[in-house]
Short mmCIF file of N, CA, C and O in Angstrom, two decimals:
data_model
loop_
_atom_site.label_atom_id
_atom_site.label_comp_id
_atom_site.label_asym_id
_atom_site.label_seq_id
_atom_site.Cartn_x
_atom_site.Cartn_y
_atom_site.Cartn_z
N UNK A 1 73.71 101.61 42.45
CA UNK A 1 74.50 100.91 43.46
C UNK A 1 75.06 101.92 44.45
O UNK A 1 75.79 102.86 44.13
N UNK A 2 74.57 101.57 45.97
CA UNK A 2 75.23 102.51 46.55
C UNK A 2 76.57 102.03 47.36
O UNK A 2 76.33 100.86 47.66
N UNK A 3 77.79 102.34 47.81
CA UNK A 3 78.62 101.71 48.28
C UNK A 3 78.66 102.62 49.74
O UNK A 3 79.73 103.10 50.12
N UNK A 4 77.60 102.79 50.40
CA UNK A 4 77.19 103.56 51.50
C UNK A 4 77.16 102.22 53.03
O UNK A 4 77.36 102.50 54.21
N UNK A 5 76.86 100.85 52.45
CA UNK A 5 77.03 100.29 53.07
C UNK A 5 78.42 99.60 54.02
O UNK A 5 78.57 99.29 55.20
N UNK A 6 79.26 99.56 52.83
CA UNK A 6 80.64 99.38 52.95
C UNK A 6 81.70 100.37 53.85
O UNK A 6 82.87 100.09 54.14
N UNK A 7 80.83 101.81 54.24
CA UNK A 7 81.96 102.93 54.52
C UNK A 7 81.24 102.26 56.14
O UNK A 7 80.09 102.33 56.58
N UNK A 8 82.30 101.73 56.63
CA UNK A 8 82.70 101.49 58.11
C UNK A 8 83.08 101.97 59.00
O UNK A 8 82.93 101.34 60.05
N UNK A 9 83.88 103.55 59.06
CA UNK A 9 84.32 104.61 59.80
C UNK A 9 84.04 105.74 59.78
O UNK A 9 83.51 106.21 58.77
N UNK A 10 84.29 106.47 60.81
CA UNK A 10 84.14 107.57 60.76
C UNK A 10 85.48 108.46 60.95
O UNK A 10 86.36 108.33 61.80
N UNK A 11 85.37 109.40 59.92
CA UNK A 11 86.67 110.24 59.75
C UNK A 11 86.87 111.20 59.97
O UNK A 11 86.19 111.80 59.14
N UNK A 12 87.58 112.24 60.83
CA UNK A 12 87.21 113.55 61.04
C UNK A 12 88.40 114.34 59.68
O UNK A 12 89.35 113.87 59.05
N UNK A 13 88.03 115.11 59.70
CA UNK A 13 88.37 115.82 58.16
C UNK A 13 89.06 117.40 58.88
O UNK A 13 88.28 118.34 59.03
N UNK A 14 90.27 117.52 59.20
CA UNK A 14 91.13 118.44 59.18
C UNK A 14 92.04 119.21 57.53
O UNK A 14 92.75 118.79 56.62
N UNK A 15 91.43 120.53 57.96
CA UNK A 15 91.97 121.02 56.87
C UNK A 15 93.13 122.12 56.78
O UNK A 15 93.15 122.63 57.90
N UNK A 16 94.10 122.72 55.99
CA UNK A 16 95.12 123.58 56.37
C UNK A 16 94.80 125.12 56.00
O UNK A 16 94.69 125.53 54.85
N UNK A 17 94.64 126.10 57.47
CA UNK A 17 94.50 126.73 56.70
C UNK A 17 95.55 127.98 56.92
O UNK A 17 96.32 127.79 57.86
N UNK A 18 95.68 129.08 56.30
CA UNK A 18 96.58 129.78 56.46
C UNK A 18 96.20 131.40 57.32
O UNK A 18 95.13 132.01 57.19
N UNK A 19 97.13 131.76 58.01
CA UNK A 19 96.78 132.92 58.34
C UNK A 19 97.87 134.09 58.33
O UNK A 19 98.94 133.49 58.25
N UNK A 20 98.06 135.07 58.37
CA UNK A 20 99.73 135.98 58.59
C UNK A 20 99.38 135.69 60.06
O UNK A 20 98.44 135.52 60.84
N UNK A 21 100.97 135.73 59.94
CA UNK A 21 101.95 135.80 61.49
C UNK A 21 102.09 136.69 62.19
O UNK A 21 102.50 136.61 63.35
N UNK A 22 101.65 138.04 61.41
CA UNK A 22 102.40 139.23 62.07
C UNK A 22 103.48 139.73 61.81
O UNK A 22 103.81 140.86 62.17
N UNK A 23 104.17 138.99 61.17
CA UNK A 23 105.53 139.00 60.63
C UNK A 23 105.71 139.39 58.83
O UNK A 23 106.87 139.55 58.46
N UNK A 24 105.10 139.46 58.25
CA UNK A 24 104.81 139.27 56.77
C UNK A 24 104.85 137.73 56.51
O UNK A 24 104.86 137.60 55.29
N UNK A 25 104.87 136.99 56.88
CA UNK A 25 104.94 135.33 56.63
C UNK A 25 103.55 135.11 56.93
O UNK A 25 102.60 135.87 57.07
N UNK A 26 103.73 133.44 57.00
CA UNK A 26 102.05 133.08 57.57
C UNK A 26 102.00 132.20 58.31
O UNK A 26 103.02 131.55 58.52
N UNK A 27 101.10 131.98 58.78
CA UNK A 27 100.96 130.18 59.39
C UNK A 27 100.20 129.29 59.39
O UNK A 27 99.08 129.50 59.86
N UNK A 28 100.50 128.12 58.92
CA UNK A 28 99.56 126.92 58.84
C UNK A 28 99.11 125.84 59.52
O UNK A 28 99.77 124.80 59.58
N UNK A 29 98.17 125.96 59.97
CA UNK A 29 97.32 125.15 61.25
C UNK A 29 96.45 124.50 60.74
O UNK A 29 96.19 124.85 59.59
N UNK A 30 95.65 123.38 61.29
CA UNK A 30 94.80 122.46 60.73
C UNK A 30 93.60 122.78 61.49
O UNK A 30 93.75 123.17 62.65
N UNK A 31 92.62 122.69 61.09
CA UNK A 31 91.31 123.34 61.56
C UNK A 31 90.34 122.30 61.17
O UNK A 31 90.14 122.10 59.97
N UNK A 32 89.65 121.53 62.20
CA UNK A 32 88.19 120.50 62.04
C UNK A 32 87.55 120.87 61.39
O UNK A 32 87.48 122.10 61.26
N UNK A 33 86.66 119.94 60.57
CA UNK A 33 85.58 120.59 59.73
C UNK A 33 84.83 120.02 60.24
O UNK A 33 85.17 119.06 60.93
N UNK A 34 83.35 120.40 60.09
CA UNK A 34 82.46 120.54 61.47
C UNK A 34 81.80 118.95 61.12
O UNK A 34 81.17 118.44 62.04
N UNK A 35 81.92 118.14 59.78
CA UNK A 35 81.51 116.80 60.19
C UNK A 35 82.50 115.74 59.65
O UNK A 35 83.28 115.88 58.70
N UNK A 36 82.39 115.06 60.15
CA UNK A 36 83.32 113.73 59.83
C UNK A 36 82.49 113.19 58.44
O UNK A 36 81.32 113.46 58.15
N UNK A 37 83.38 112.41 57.74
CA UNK A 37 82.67 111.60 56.90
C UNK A 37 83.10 110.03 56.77
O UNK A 37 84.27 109.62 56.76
N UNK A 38 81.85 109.18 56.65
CA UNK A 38 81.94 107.83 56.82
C UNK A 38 82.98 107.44 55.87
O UNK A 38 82.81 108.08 54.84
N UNK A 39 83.82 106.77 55.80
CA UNK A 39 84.76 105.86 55.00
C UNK A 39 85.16 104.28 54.94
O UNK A 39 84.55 103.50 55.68
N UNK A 40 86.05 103.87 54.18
CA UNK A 40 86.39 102.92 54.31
C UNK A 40 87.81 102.63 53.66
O UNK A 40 88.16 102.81 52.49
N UNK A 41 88.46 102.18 54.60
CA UNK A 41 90.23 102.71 54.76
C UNK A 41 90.89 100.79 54.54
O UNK A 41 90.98 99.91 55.40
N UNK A 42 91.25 100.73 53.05
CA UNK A 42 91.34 99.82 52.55
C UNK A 42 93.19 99.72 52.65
O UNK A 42 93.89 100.72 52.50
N UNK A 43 93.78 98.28 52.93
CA UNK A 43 95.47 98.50 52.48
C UNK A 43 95.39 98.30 50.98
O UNK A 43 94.46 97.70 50.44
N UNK A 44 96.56 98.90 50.26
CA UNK A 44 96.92 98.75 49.32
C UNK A 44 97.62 97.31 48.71
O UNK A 44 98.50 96.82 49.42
N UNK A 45 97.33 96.71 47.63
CA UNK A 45 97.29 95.77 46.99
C UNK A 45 98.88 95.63 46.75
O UNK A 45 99.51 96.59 46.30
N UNK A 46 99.48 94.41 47.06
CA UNK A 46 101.09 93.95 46.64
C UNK A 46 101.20 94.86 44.99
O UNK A 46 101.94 95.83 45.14
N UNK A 47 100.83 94.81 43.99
CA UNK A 47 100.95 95.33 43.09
C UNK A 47 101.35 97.06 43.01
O UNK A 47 102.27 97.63 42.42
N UNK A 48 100.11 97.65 43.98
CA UNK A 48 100.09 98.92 44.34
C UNK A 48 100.85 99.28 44.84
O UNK A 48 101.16 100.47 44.72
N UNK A 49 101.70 98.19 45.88
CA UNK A 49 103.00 98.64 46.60
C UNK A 49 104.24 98.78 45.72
O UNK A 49 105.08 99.68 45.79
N UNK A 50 104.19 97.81 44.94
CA UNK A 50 104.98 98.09 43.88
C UNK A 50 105.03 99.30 42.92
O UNK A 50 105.95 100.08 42.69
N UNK A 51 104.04 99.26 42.54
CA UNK A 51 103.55 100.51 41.49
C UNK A 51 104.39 101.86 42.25
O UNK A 51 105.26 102.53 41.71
N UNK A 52 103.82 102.04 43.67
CA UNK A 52 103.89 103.07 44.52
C UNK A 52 105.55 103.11 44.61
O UNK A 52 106.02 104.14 44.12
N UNK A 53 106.43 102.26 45.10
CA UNK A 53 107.87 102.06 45.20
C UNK A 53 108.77 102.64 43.69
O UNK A 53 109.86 103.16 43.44
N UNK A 54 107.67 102.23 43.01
CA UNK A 54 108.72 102.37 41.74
C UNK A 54 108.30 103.85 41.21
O UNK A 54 109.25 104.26 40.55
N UNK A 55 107.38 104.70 41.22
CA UNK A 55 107.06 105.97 41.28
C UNK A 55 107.53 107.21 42.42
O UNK A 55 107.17 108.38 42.54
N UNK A 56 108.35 106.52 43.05
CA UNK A 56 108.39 107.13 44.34
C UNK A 56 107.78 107.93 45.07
O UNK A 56 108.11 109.06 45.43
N UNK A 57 106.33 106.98 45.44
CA UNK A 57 105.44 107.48 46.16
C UNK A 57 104.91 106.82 47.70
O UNK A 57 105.11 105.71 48.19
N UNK A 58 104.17 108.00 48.21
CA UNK A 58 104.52 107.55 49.59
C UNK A 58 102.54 106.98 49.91
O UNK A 58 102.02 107.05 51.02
N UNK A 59 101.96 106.58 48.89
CA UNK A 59 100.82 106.63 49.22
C UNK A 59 100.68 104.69 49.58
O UNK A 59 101.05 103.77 48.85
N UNK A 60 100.09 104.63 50.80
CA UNK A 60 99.84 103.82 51.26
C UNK A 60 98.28 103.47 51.45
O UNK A 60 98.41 102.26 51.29
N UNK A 61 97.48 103.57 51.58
CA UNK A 61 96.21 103.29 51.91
C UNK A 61 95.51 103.86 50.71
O UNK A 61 96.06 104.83 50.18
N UNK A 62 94.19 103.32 50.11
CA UNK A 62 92.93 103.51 49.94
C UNK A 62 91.93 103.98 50.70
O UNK A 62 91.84 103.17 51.63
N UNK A 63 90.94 105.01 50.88
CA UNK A 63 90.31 105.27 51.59
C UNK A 63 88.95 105.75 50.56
O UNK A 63 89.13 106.82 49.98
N UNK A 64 87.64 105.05 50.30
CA UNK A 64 86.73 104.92 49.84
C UNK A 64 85.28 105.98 50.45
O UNK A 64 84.74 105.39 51.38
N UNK A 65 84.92 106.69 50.29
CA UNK A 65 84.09 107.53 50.49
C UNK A 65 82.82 107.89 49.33
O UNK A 65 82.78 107.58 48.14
N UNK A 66 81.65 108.80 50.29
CA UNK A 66 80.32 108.75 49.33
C UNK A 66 80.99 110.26 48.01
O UNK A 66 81.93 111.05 48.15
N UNK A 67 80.33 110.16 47.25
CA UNK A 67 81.19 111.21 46.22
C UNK A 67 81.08 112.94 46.48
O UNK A 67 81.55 113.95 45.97
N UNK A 68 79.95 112.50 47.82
CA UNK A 68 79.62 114.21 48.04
C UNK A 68 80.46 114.58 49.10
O UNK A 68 80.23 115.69 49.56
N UNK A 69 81.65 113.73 49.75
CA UNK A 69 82.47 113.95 51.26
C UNK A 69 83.51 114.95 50.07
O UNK A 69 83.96 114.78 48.94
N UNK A 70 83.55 116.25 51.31
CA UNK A 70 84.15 117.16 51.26
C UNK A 70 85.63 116.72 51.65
O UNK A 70 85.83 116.60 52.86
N UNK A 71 86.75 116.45 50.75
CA UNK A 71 87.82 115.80 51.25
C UNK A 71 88.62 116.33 50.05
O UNK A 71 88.18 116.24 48.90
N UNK A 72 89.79 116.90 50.34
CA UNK A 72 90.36 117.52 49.48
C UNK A 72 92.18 117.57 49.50
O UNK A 72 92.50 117.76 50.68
N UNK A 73 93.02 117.51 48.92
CA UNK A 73 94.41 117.16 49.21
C UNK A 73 95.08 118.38 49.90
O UNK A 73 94.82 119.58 49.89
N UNK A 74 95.90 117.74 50.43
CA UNK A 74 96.32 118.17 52.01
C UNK A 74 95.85 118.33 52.99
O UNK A 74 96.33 118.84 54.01
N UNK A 75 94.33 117.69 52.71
CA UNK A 75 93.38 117.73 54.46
C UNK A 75 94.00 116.23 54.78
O UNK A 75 94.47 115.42 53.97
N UNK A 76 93.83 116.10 56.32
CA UNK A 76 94.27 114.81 57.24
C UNK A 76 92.61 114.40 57.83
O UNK A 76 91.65 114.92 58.39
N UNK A 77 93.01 113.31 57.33
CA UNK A 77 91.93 112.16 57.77
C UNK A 77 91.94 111.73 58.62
O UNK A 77 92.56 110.68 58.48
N UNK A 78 91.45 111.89 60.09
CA UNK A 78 91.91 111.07 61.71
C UNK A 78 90.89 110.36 62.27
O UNK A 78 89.73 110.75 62.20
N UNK A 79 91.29 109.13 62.96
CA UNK A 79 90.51 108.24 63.57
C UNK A 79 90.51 106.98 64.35
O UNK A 79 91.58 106.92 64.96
N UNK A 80 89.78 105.99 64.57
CA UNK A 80 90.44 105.01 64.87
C UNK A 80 90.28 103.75 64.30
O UNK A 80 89.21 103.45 63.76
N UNK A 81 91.52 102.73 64.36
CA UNK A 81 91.23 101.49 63.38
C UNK A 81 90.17 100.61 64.45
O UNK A 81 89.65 100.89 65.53
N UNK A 82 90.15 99.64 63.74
CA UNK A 82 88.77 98.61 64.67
C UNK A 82 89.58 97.95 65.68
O UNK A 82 89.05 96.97 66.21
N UNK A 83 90.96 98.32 66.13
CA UNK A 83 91.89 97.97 67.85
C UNK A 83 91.43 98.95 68.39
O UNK A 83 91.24 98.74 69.59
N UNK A 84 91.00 100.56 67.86
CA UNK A 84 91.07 101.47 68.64
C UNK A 84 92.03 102.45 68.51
O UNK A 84 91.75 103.59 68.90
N UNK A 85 93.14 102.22 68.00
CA UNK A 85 94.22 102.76 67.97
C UNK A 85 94.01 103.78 66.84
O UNK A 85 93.57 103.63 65.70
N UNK A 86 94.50 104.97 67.56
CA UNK A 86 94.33 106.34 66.67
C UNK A 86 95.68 106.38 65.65
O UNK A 86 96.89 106.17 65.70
N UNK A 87 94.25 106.92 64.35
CA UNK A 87 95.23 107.17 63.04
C UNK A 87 95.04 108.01 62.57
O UNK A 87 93.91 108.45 62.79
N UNK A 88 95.93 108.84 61.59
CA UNK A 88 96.06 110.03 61.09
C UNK A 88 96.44 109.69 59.41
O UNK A 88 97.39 108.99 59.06
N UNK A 89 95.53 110.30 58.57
CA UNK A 89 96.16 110.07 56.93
C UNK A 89 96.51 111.78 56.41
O UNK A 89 96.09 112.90 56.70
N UNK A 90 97.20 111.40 55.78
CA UNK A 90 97.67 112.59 54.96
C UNK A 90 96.94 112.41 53.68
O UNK A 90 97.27 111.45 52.98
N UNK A 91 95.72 113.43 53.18
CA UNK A 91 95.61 113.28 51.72
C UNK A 91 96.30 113.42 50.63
O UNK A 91 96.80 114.54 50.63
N UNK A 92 96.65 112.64 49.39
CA UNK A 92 98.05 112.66 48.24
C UNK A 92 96.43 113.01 47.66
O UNK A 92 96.25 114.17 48.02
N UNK A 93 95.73 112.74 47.25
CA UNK A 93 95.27 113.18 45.79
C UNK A 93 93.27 112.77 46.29
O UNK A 93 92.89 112.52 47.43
N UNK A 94 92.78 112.80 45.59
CA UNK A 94 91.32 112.65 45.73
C UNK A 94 90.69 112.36 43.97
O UNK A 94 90.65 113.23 43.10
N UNK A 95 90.30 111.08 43.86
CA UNK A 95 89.29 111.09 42.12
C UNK A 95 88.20 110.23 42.69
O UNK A 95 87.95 109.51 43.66
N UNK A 96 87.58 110.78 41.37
CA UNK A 96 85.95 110.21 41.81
C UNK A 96 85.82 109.17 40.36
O UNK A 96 86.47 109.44 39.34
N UNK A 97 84.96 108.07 40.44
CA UNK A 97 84.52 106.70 39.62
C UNK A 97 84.07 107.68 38.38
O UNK A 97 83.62 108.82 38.48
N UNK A 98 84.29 106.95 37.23
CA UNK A 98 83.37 107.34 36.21
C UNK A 98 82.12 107.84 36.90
O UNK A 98 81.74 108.96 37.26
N UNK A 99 81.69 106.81 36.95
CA UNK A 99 80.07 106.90 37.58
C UNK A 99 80.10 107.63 39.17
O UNK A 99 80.50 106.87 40.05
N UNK A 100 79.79 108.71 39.50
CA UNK A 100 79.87 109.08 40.68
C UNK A 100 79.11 108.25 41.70
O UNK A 100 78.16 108.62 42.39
N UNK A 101 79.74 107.02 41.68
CA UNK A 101 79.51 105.99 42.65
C UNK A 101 80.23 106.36 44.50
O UNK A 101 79.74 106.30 45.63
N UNK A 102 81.44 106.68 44.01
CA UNK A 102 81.76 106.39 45.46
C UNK A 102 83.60 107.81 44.89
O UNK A 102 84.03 107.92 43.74
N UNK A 103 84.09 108.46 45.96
CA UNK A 103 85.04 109.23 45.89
C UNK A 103 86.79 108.41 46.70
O UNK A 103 86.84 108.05 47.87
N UNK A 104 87.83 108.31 45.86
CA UNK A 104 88.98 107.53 46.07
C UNK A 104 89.84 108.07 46.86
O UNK A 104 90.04 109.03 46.12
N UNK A 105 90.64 108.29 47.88
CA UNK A 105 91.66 109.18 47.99
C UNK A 105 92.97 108.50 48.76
O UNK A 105 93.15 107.98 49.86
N UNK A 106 93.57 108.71 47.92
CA UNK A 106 94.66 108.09 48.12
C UNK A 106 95.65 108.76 49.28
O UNK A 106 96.14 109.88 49.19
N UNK A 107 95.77 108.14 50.04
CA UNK A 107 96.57 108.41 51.65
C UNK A 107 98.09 108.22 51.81
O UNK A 107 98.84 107.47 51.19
N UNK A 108 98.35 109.12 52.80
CA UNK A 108 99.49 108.67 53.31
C UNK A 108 99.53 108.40 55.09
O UNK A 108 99.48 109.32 55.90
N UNK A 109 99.60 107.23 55.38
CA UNK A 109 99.60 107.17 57.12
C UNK A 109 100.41 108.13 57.54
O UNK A 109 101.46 108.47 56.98
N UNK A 110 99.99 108.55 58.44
CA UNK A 110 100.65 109.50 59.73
C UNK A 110 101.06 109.06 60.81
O UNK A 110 100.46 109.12 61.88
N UNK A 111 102.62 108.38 60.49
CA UNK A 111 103.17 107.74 61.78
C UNK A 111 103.70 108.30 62.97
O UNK A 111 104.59 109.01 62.52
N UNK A 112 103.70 108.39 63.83
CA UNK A 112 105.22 108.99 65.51
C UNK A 112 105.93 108.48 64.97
O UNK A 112 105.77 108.02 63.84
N UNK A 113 107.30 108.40 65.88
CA UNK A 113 108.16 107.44 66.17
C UNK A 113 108.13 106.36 66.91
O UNK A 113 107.78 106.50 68.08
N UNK A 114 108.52 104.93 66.36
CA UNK A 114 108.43 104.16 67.09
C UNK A 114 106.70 102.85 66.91
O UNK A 114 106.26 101.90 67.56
N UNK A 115 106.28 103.57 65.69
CA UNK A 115 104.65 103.09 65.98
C UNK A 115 104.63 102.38 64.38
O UNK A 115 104.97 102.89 63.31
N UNK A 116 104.05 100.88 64.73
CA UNK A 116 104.53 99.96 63.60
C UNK A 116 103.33 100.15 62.35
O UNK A 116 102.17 100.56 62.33
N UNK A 117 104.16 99.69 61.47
CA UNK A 117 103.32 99.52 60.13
C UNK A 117 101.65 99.71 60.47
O UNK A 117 101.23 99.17 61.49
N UNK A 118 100.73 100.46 59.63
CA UNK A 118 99.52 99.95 59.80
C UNK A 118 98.75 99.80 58.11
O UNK A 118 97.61 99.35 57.99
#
């Protein structure tokens, strides 16, 4: 079973990486990775919201991918929903199916100020 049909977007895959400052410190910038990978950016289930509230966690979205997408926690997921409107996820965690069917990663939206629920 492939769930290759289902991934509806395309995601560009920013990752953090570090460099020195010059200073003895460092700095952390996000850097494109050279391909996007197809997804599918699911809301989370009334239950899940719950689950998530009572764990005090900030993960909001599902985001469904093939098991070979290079996606790893603390990379940002950016793109646009089917209005158009550009979105940004924060990766919380990444697991893959028993069966390396399809790769899970659990998100956090990347809001401004001022910019409603998505």
């Amino acid at each position: 079973m492939s769930v290759g049909r289902y991934l509806n977007r395309l995601l560009e895959v920013w990752r953090p990486q570090t460099s020195p400052d010059g200073h003895g410190g460092q700095t952390t910038t996000l850097v494109k990775r050279a391909l996007p990978v197809r997804a599918k950016v699911d809301q989370p289930s009334p239950t899940e919201h719950l689950i998530a509230q009572q764990a005090n966690s900030k993960h909001s979205h599902d985001v469904f991918m093939l098991p070979s997408a290079d996606v790893r926690r603390s990379d940002e997921l950016r793109g646009t929903d089917r209005l158009g409107n550009d979105q940004a996820f924060r990766v919380l965690s990444v697991v893959q199916a028993s069966r390396p069917v399809y790769s899970k990663a659990l998100v956090e939206l990347i809001q401004g100020e001022g910019e409603p629920d998505g």
